Amino acid sequence: MWYTECGKDGDVVLSSRVRLARNIKGIPFPARADEKQQEEVIEKCKEALLDKKSPYHKTMYYIDLGAMEDFEKQALAERHLMSPQMLEHDKKRGLLLSNDNAISIMLNEEDHIRIQTMAPGFEIDRCFAEANAVDDLIAGSVAIAFDEQYGYLTCCPTNVGTGMRASVMLHLPAMTMSGTLSSISNSLSQLGITIRGIYGEGSKALGNIYQISNQLTLGETEEDIIDKFKQIVADVVEKERELRQRIYEAEKFSFEDKLMRSFGVLKFAVAMSSDEAMKRLSDLRFSINLGLIKEVSLETVNRLTYDVMPANIIQKYNIHDAKERDLKRAEIIKEALEKTS
């Protein structure tokens, strides 16, 4: 899948995403819509994208979230294929998903339609082009709520305008260790950019992984927002690289010792919590980028980042007990690293 690959600037940028918020004209927002209206949203979108005339009809399928177990939905959220808000049960909700998981369309989340396009590495332009293609296809068969003055109408006023969020997932261990992340976050906020945890608003930065996205959607074109966003992300990437080298050179041997100890724990631990696994995998990723460890690829670390998440272990191995998951998690990591040695 795309999220296990290492793309452009993959030493810092794990993935890129563009999300478009859209609503169908004449139907109340999901929070006010009744079940029949929510079902109407789903059927209209399925018809637009899964019809035989659609270029996506062979590469996309529909998931009824109401028919899934909680852990199955959580597994989708862990892989960023839908938001944590989609786990709630008070609405008729669904997901249109491409076979490679690079396109994910959430139906009846905060808005009727949330188009997500994703790619490994720093590929915002690619995501934007794909999101536009999906948006045009839906708009060709469904009337979208749009105002000539305000743009696309959305449930949350902060999305009114373009309805677009461009975001990247960044590994920022040096900024975290140096304590500079807070000041950088404040500077970015003044530029209309926000930094959040790995799963967005209100989440922790597990494994030193953060989401950076634009805040402003009104008063600028999509292209202007994208161009500004790309430049800001490029500056953050360069700053992170500089800090990594500076931290490493300042205390080379003690730093190498810390990172290699994490590698040893990953290779030999009998049990491991998900929080510890993400912390150790962050150190492993850092070690690979510094050239300290050459036998493990970033693709292996990317795959492990998702394979060790709780709901993904439940889904794949049917292990519901937390202690047993800790044992399995250590085993998964150990086996993956043994294959690379």
Tab-separated table of C-alpha atoms in Angstrom, residues 19-24 27-33 85 91 93 108-114 144-146 150-165 217:
chain	number	residue	atom	x	y	z
A	19	ARG	CA	-8.816	16.731	1.658
A	20	LEU	CA	-11.826	18.453	0.108
A	21	ALA	CA	-15.007	19.079	2.099
A	22	ARG	CA	-18.199	19.114	0.045
A	23	ASN	CA	-21.943	19.064	0.714
A	24	ILE	CA	-24.919	18.240	-1.466
A	27	ILE	CA	-29.726	18.190	2.026
A	28	PRO	CA	-29.059	19.300	5.644
A	29	PHE	CA	-25.560	18.824	7.029
A	30	PRO	CA	-25.035	15.322	8.504
A	31	ALA	CA	-25.584	16.533	12.078
A	32	ARG	CA	-29.115	17.719	11.123
A	33	ALA	CA	-29.974	15.178	8.422
A	85	GLN	CA	-14.850	11.064	14.238
A	91	LYS	CA	-25.148	8.511	11.771
A	93	ARG	CA	-21.897	6.490	7.528
A	108	ASN	CA	-21.572	11.729	6.390
A	109	GLU	CA	-18.675	12.688	8.611
A	110	GLU	CA	-18.859	16.392	9.565
A	111	ASP	CA	-19.756	17.148	5.943
A	112	HIS	CA	-21.619	14.982	3.440
A	113	ILE	CA	-18.431	14.283	1.468
A	114	ARG	CA	-14.816	14.357	2.569
A	144	ILE	CA	-22.826	20.714	-4.687
A	145	ALA	CA	-23.631	23.478	-2.170
A	146	PHE	CA	-21.715	26.545	-3.404
A	150	TYR	CA	-18.214	32.471	0.069
A	151	GLY	CA	-17.314	29.440	-2.019
A	152	TYR	CA	-18.065	25.869	-0.933
A	153	LEU	CA	-20.490	25.750	2.012
A	154	THR	CA	-19.383	23.487	4.859
A	155	CYS	CA	-20.629	22.498	8.286
A	156	CYS	CA	-17.683	24.156	10.048
A	157	PRO	CA	-17.120	27.830	9.122
A	158	THR	CA	-13.328	27.299	9.116
A	159	ASN	CA	-13.700	25.134	5.989
A	160	VAL	CA	-15.864	27.566	4.023
A	161	GLY	CA	-14.235	28.789	0.819
A	162	THR	CA	-12.114	26.193	-0.934
A	163	GLY	CA	-13.059	23.504	1.606
A	164	MET	CA	-9.495	22.270	1.180
A	165	ARG	CA	-6.973	21.001	3.705
A	217	THR	CA	-9.575	28.110	3.288
